[in-house]
């Protein structure tokens, strides 16, 4: 089991960003306050540079709505509170209409800021990684900017790969966000999957497994050491929030009028 105490400290970081008009922020709080008992949602946004589309997940304890930009508009679907996909909204019709209207505006404004906002967020994260505590985006003309403050959790301290050859990891098909650890004996050699990791939905911690038929002597580390190393990599890259994700989520909350405090 990875020692979770071996982490860099959490740091406070501020970023001045151009969040756009923030129309959704003006109606956001009224949306979920009107829908009794929903509480405050968690927001997750993403942008696909290959397709040029954006996505938004709005997650309440009682259910979720996931939205995607498509050619000509916005598509959406629902999930239950446990994350399972649902055929219909988990909320009453009036609440659903309010949330869908607000979330659609938020996604549209988020999409309009892509990829410029994401580039600013990535640059802000790079500044954080260099030890700075403030980032200010560049603008070409006078523009209203917004200050966001976030607590960025420290990464788990992990060793570099100490086996032979080189390793990489990639997403694979399956439930609970699985990845495969790929190993190559030398530069240019074929990559071979030697282990897998996925998230345990009950503990929200990674579960790792070695693949059969692997020559661990050639890999240069025994299977148990490889799995321990993979667990740390999975935690850093797929569980613990990184600087980019933390700043981007805070930007979305500012655009949507969501106050988590």
mmCIF file of C-alpha atoms in Angstrom:
data_model
loop_
_atom_site.group_PDB
_atom_site.id
_atom_site.type_symbol
_atom_site.label_atom_id
_atom_site.label_comp_id
_atom_site.label_asym_id
_atom_site.label_seq_id
_atom_site.Cartn_x
_atom_site.Cartn_y
_atom_site.Cartn_z
ATOM 1 C CA UNK A 1 0.000 0.000 0.000
ATOM 2 C CA UNK A 2 1.351 3.415 -0.999
ATOM 3 C CA UNK A 3 2.173 5.707 1.933
ATOM 4 C CA UNK A 4 -0.139 8.677 1.336
ATOM 5 C CA UNK A 5 1.784 10.740 3.894
ATOM 6 C CA UNK A 6 4.687 11.014 1.447
ATOM 7 C CA UNK A 7 3.219 13.981 -0.379
ATOM 8 C CA UNK A 8 4.371 17.466 -1.188
ATOM 9 C CA UNK A 9 2.539 20.146 0.811
ATOM 10 C CA UNK A 10 -0.689 21.763 -0.390
ATOM 11 C CA UNK A 11 -0.054 25.271 -1.704
ATOM 12 C CA UNK A 12 -2.237 28.345 -2.176
ATOM 13 C CA UNK A 13 -2.204 29.690 -5.726
ATOM 14 C CA UNK A 14 -3.905 32.641 -7.390
ATOM 15 C CA UNK A 15 -4.585 33.151 -11.084
ATOM 16 C CA UNK A 16 -6.003 36.155 -12.922
ATOM 17 C CA UNK A 17 -7.946 34.814 -15.900
ATOM 18 C CA UNK A 18 -10.360 35.983 -18.563
ATOM 19 C CA UNK A 19 -13.521 34.015 -17.785
ATOM 20 C CA UNK A 20 -15.709 35.797 -20.312
ATOM 21 C CA UNK A 21 -19.170 37.296 -19.711
ATOM 22 C CA UNK A 22 -20.202 34.858 -16.912
ATOM 23 C CA UNK A 23 -23.882 34.923 -17.850
ATOM 24 C CA UNK A 24 -24.380 31.554 -16.156
ATOM 25 C CA UNK A 25 -22.998 32.939 -12.887
ATOM 26 C CA UNK A 26 -25.835 35.464 -12.721
ATOM 27 C CA UNK A 27 -28.499 32.721 -12.673
ATOM 28 C CA UNK A 28 -26.555 29.797 -11.214
ATOM 29 C CA UNK A 29 -27.279 30.099 -7.473
ATOM 30 C CA UNK A 30 -30.980 30.654 -8.108
ATOM 31 C CA UNK A 31 -31.064 27.457 -10.165
ATOM 32 C CA UNK A 32 -30.182 24.989 -7.439
ATOM 33 C CA UNK A 33 -31.681 27.012 -4.590
ATOM 34 C CA UNK A 34 -35.019 26.884 -6.391
ATOM 35 C CA UNK A 35 -34.638 23.125 -6.769
ATOM 36 C CA UNK A 36 -34.986 22.272 -3.078
ATOM 37 C CA UNK A 37 -32.461 19.938 -1.522
ATOM 38 C CA UNK A 38 -29.963 19.802 -4.371
ATOM 39 C CA UNK A 39 -27.113 21.550 -2.587
ATOM 40 C CA UNK A 40 -24.105 22.865 -4.476
ATOM 41 C CA UNK A 41 -22.872 20.966 -7.549
ATOM 42 C CA UNK A 42 -19.382 19.788 -8.419
ATOM 43 C CA UNK A 43 -18.292 20.861 -11.905
ATOM 44 C CA UNK A 44 -15.916 19.174 -14.318
ATOM 45 C CA UNK A 45 -15.120 20.543 -17.779
ATOM 46 C CA UNK A 46 -12.956 19.366 -20.654
ATOM 47 C CA UNK A 47 -12.073 20.304 -24.208
ATOM 48 C CA UNK A 48 -11.045 17.877 -26.966
ATOM 49 C CA UNK A 49 -8.509 19.507 -29.243
ATOM 50 C CA UNK A 50 -8.993 16.788 -31.887
ATOM 51 C CA UNK A 51 -12.745 17.264 -32.297
ATOM 52 C CA UNK A 52 -12.938 20.872 -31.117
ATOM 53 C CA UNK A 53 -15.780 19.955 -28.758
ATOM 54 C CA UNK A 54 -16.236 20.733 -25.053
ATOM 55 C CA UNK A 55 -17.928 18.784 -22.284
ATOM 56 C CA UNK A 56 -19.338 19.614 -18.859
ATOM 57 C CA UNK A 57 -20.383 17.420 -15.936
ATOM 58 C CA UNK A 58 -22.653 18.884 -13.243
ATOM 59 C CA UNK A 59 -22.811 16.540 -10.271
ATOM 60 C CA UNK A 60 -25.176 16.797 -7.303
ATOM 61 C CA UNK A 61 -25.467 14.154 -4.588
ATOM 62 C CA UNK A 62 -28.835 13.144 -6.010
ATOM 63 C CA UNK A 63 -27.775 12.898 -9.648
ATOM 64 C CA UNK A 64 -25.715 14.224 -12.514
ATOM 65 C CA UNK A 65 -26.127 15.786 -15.942
ATOM 66 C CA UNK A 66 -23.377 15.487 -18.546
ATOM 67 C CA UNK A 67 -23.392 17.821 -21.532
ATOM 68 C CA UNK A 68 -21.342 17.861 -24.752
ATOM 69 C CA UNK A 69 -21.120 20.328 -27.560
ATOM 70 C CA UNK A 70 -22.063 18.783 -30.900
ATOM 71 C CA UNK A 71 -22.296 20.214 -34.375
ATOM 72 C CA UNK A 72 -25.236 22.580 -34.197
ATOM 73 C CA UNK A 73 -25.920 22.506 -30.473
ATOM 74 C CA UNK A 74 -25.552 20.655 -27.171
ATOM 75 C CA UNK A 75 -26.287 17.031 -26.317
ATOM 76 C CA UNK A 76 -26.854 15.769 -22.775
ATOM 77 C CA UNK A 77 -27.676 12.729 -20.670
ATOM 78 C CA UNK A 78 -28.280 11.952 -16.999
ATOM 79 C CA UNK A 79 -26.737 9.812 -14.292
ATOM 80 C CA UNK A 80 -28.086 8.683 -10.944
ATOM 81 C CA UNK A 81 -26.471 9.722 -7.689
ATOM 82 C CA UNK A 82 -24.299 6.578 -7.742
ATOM 83 C CA UNK A 83 -22.944 7.507 -11.170
ATOM 84 C CA UNK A 84 -24.940 4.949 -13.149
ATOM 85 C CA UNK A 85 -26.313 6.239 -16.445
ATOM 86 C CA UNK A 86 -30.051 6.975 -16.333
ATOM 87 C CA UNK A 87 -32.720 7.063 -19.054
ATOM 88 C CA UNK A 88 -34.331 10.141 -17.529
ATOM 89 C CA UNK A 89 -33.568 12.983 -15.162
ATOM 90 C CA UNK A 90 -33.157 12.139 -11.451
ATOM 91 C CA UNK A 91 -34.911 15.419 -10.590
ATOM 92 C CA UNK A 92 -38.481 16.732 -10.953
ATOM 93 C CA UNK A 93 -39.290 18.328 -14.350
ATOM 94 C CA UNK A 94 -39.163 21.935 -13.117
ATOM 95 C CA UNK A 95 -35.766 21.434 -11.452
ATOM 96 C CA UNK A 96 -34.475 19.608 -14.531
ATOM 97 C CA UNK A 97 -35.462 22.496 -16.805
ATOM 98 C CA UNK A 98 -33.713 25.005 -14.514
ATOM 99 C CA UNK A 99 -30.503 22.975 -14.283
ATOM 100 C CA UNK A 100 -30.410 22.148 -17.991
ATOM 101 C CA UNK A 101 -30.898 25.803 -18.977
ATOM 102 C CA UNK A 102 -28.146 27.006 -16.636
ATOM 103 C CA UNK A 103 -25.733 24.188 -17.519
ATOM 104 C CA UNK A 104 -26.259 24.740 -21.255
ATOM 105 C CA UNK A 105 -25.367 28.425 -20.905
ATOM 106 C CA UNK A 106 -22.308 27.531 -18.823
ATOM 107 C CA UNK A 107 -21.100 24.969 -21.354
ATOM 108 C CA UNK A 108 -21.669 27.392 -24.244
ATOM 109 C CA UNK A 109 -19.624 30.107 -22.512
ATOM 110 C CA UNK A 110 -16.941 27.613 -21.505
ATOM 111 C CA UNK A 111 -16.744 26.405 -25.100
ATOM 112 C CA UNK A 112 -16.430 29.970 -26.410
ATOM 113 C CA UNK A 113 -13.339 30.457 -24.223
ATOM 114 C CA UNK A 114 -11.634 27.335 -25.580
ATOM 115 C CA UNK A 115 -8.802 26.773 -26.235
ATOM 116 C CA UNK A 116 -7.540 30.144 -24.947
ATOM 117 C CA UNK A 117 -8.738 29.588 -21.379
ATOM 118 C CA UNK A 118 -7.246 26.100 -21.245
ATOM 119 C CA UNK A 119 -3.919 27.423 -22.521
ATOM 120 C CA UNK A 120 -3.948 30.086 -19.793
ATOM 121 C CA UNK A 121 -4.787 27.448 -17.178
ATOM 122 C CA UNK A 122 -1.959 25.201 -18.364
ATOM 123 C CA UNK A 123 0.454 28.119 -18.263
ATOM 124 C CA UNK A 124 -0.755 29.040 -14.762
ATOM 125 C CA UNK A 125 -0.158 25.435 -13.659
ATOM 126 C CA UNK A 126 3.355 25.599 -15.097
ATOM 127 C CA UNK A 127 3.993 28.747 -13.068
ATOM 128 C CA UNK A 128 2.756 26.924 -9.969
ATOM 129 C CA UNK A 129 5.059 23.993 -10.678
ATOM 130 C CA UNK A 130 7.970 26.435 -10.856
ATOM 131 C CA UNK A 131 7.146 27.678 -7.354
ATOM 132 C CA UNK A 132 5.282 30.915 -8.138
ATOM 133 C CA UNK A 133 2.040 31.742 -6.306
ATOM 134 C CA UNK A 134 0.460 34.181 -8.798
ATOM 135 C CA UNK A 135 -0.244 34.052 -12.526
ATOM 136 C CA UNK A 136 -1.761 36.824 -14.663
ATOM 137 C CA UNK A 137 -2.914 36.030 -18.179
ATOM 138 C CA UNK A 138 -2.007 38.233 -21.116
ATOM 139 C CA UNK A 139 -4.707 40.195 -22.973
ATOM 140 C CA UNK A 140 -4.466 42.168 -26.192
ATOM 141 C CA UNK A 141 -6.897 44.899 -25.161
ATOM 142 C CA UNK A 142 -8.544 46.137 -21.951
ATOM 143 C CA UNK A 143 -10.693 43.272 -20.639
ATOM 144 C CA UNK A 144 -12.442 42.511 -17.383
ATOM 145 C CA UNK A 145 -10.421 39.811 -15.647
ATOM 146 C CA UNK A 146 -11.223 37.575 -12.696
ATOM 147 C CA UNK A 147 -9.072 36.515 -9.741
ATOM 148 C CA UNK A 148 -9.416 32.932 -8.572
ATOM 149 C CA UNK A 149 -7.698 31.382 -5.566
ATOM 150 C CA UNK A 150 -7.179 27.644 -5.172
ATOM 151 C CA UNK A 151 -5.484 25.183 -2.861
ATOM 152 C CA UNK A 152 -3.409 22.826 -5.013
ATOM 153 C CA UNK A 153 -2.684 19.485 -3.403
ATOM 154 C CA UNK A 154 0.882 18.215 -3.465
ATOM 155 C CA UNK A 155 1.814 15.210 -5.576
ATOM 156 C CA UNK A 156 2.727 11.877 -4.060
ATOM 157 C CA UNK A 157 6.497 11.466 -3.971
ATOM 158 C CA UNK A 158 7.443 8.631 -6.305
ATOM 159 C CA UNK A 159 10.736 7.221 -7.525
ATOM 160 C CA UNK A 160 11.657 7.282 -11.216
ATOM 161 C CA UNK A 161 11.390 3.999 -13.096
ATOM 162 C CA UNK A 162 14.200 1.822 -11.719
ATOM 163 C CA UNK A 163 13.741 -1.195 -13.944
ATOM 164 C CA UNK A 164 15.295 -1.875 -17.318
ATOM 165 C CA UNK A 165 14.085 -0.308 -20.534
ATOM 166 C CA UNK A 166 11.341 2.299 -20.408
ATOM 167 C CA UNK A 167 7.691 2.460 -19.383
ATOM 168 C CA UNK A 168 4.604 4.417 -20.356
ATOM 169 C CA UNK A 169 0.911 4.088 -19.545
ATOM 170 C CA UNK A 170 -2.298 4.440 -21.528
ATOM 171 C CA UNK A 171 -6.039 4.241 -21.010
ATOM 172 C CA UNK A 172 -7.673 0.939 -21.926
ATOM 173 C CA UNK A 173 -11.279 -0.185 -22.314
ATOM 174 C CA UNK A 174 -13.120 -1.243 -19.197
ATOM 175 C CA UNK A 175 -14.926 0.008 -16.134
ATOM 176 C CA UNK A 176 -13.499 2.202 -13.384
ATOM 177 C CA UNK A 177 -10.922 4.090 -15.431
ATOM 178 C CA UNK A 178 -8.392 1.326 -16.197
ATOM 179 C CA UNK A 179 -4.878 1.941 -17.512
ATOM 180 C CA UNK A 180 -2.164 -0.387 -18.785
ATOM 181 C CA UNK A 181 1.518 -0.098 -17.915
ATOM 182 C CA UNK A 182 3.516 -0.494 -21.125
ATOM 183 C CA UNK A 183 7.154 -1.664 -21.059
ATOM 184 C CA UNK A 184 9.748 -1.636 -23.839
ATOM 185 C CA UNK A 185 13.152 -3.289 -23.556
ATOM 186 C CA UNK A 186 14.957 -0.491 -25.391
ATOM 187 C CA UNK A 187 14.335 2.626 -27.432
ATOM 188 C CA UNK A 188 12.357 1.730 -30.521
ATOM 189 C CA UNK A 189 11.441 -1.726 -29.230
ATOM 190 C CA UNK A 190 7.825 -2.849 -29.188
ATOM 191 C CA UNK A 191 5.809 -1.905 -26.109
ATOM 192 C CA UNK A 192 4.339 -4.742 -24.073
ATOM 193 C CA UNK A 193 1.565 -4.387 -21.486
ATOM 194 C CA UNK A 194 2.912 -5.802 -18.219
ATOM 195 C CA UNK A 195 0.383 -4.615 -15.625
ATOM 196 C CA UNK A 196 -2.937 -2.845 -15.199
ATOM 197 C CA UNK A 197 -4.481 -0.480 -12.665
ATOM 198 C CA UNK A 198 -8.027 0.699 -12.129
ATOM 199 C CA UNK A 199 -10.013 2.565 -9.504
ATOM 200 C CA UNK A 200 -11.847 0.669 -6.791
ATOM 201 C CA UNK A 201 -15.230 2.484 -6.625
ATOM 202 C CA UNK A 202 -15.677 1.498 -2.977
ATOM 203 C CA UNK A 203 -12.364 2.889 -1.683
ATOM 204 C CA UNK A 204 -11.567 5.321 -4.537
ATOM 205 C CA UNK A 205 -8.022 3.914 -4.460
ATOM 206 C CA UNK A 206 -6.192 2.103 -7.268
ATOM 207 C CA UNK A 207 -6.207 -1.679 -7.624
ATOM 208 C CA UNK A 208 -3.272 -3.096 -9.578
ATOM 209 C CA UNK A 209 -2.651 -6.482 -11.189
ATOM 210 C CA UNK A 210 0.275 -8.045 -13.018
ATOM 211 C CA UNK A 211 -0.394 -9.577 -16.418
ATOM 212 C CA UNK A 212 0.456 -13.245 -17.003
ATOM 213 C CA UNK A 213 3.431 -14.441 -18.995
ATOM 214 C CA UNK A 214 5.744 -11.521 -18.189
ATOM 215 C CA UNK A 215 9.496 -12.078 -17.880
ATOM 216 C CA UNK A 216 10.072 -9.987 -14.784
ATOM 217 C CA UNK A 217 13.810 -10.655 -14.913
ATOM 218 C CA UNK A 218 13.898 -8.860 -18.272
ATOM 219 C CA UNK A 219 11.753 -6.043 -16.840
ATOM 220 C CA UNK A 220 14.377 -5.598 -14.139
ATOM 221 C CA UNK A 221 11.997 -5.435 -11.173
ATOM 222 C CA UNK A 222 9.856 -8.081 -9.459
ATOM 223 C CA UNK A 223 6.125 -7.879 -10.048
ATOM 224 C CA UNK A 224 5.284 -6.610 -6.544
ATOM 225 C CA UNK A 225 7.687 -3.659 -6.889
ATOM 226 C CA UNK A 226 6.273 -2.813 -10.320
ATOM 227 C CA UNK A 227 2.727 -2.853 -8.929
ATOM 228 C CA UNK A 228 3.696 -0.634 -6.001
ATOM 229 C CA UNK A 229 5.307 1.831 -8.421
ATOM 230 C CA UNK A 230 2.268 1.724 -10.739
ATOM 231 C CA UNK A 231 -0.035 2.457 -7.796
ATOM 232 C CA UNK A 232 1.824 5.696 -7.097
ATOM 233 C CA UNK A 233 1.749 6.704 -10.762
ATOM 234 C CA UNK A 234 -1.990 6.010 -10.935
ATOM 235 C CA UNK A 235 -2.621 8.093 -7.827
ATOM 236 C CA UNK A 236 -0.676 11.069 -9.189
ATOM 237 C CA UNK A 237 -2.119 10.987 -12.696
ATOM 238 C CA UNK A 238 -5.655 9.718 -12.186
ATOM 239 C CA UNK A 239 -6.744 10.243 -8.559
ATOM 240 C CA UNK A 240 -5.032 13.177 -6.876
ATOM 241 C CA UNK A 241 -6.142 16.477 -8.428
ATOM 242 C CA UNK A 242 -3.367 18.135 -10.415
ATOM 243 C CA UNK A 243 -2.760 21.861 -10.824
ATOM 244 C CA UNK A 244 -4.385 22.068 -14.271
ATOM 245 C CA UNK A 245 -7.563 20.304 -13.155
ATOM 246 C CA UNK A 246 -7.797 22.287 -9.916
ATOM 247 C CA UNK A 247 -7.422 25.652 -11.648
ATOM 248 C CA UNK A 248 -9.764 24.705 -14.500
ATOM 249 C CA UNK A 249 -12.466 23.575 -12.067
ATOM 250 C CA UNK A 250 -12.132 26.846 -10.125
ATOM 251 C CA UNK A 251 -12.480 28.761 -13.400
ATOM 252 C CA UNK A 252 -15.655 26.811 -14.223
ATOM 253 C CA UNK A 253 -17.048 27.537 -10.761
ATOM 254 C CA UNK A 254 -16.398 31.238 -11.314
ATOM 255 C CA UNK A 255 -18.112 31.127 -14.694
ATOM 256 C CA UNK A 256 -21.081 29.278 -13.223
ATOM 257 C CA UNK A 257 -21.469 31.199 -9.975
ATOM 258 C CA UNK A 258 -20.690 28.132 -7.866
ATOM 259 C CA UNK A 259 -19.285 28.882 -4.415
ATOM 260 C CA UNK A 260 -17.928 25.793 -2.684
ATOM 261 C CA UNK A 261 -17.098 27.647 0.556
#
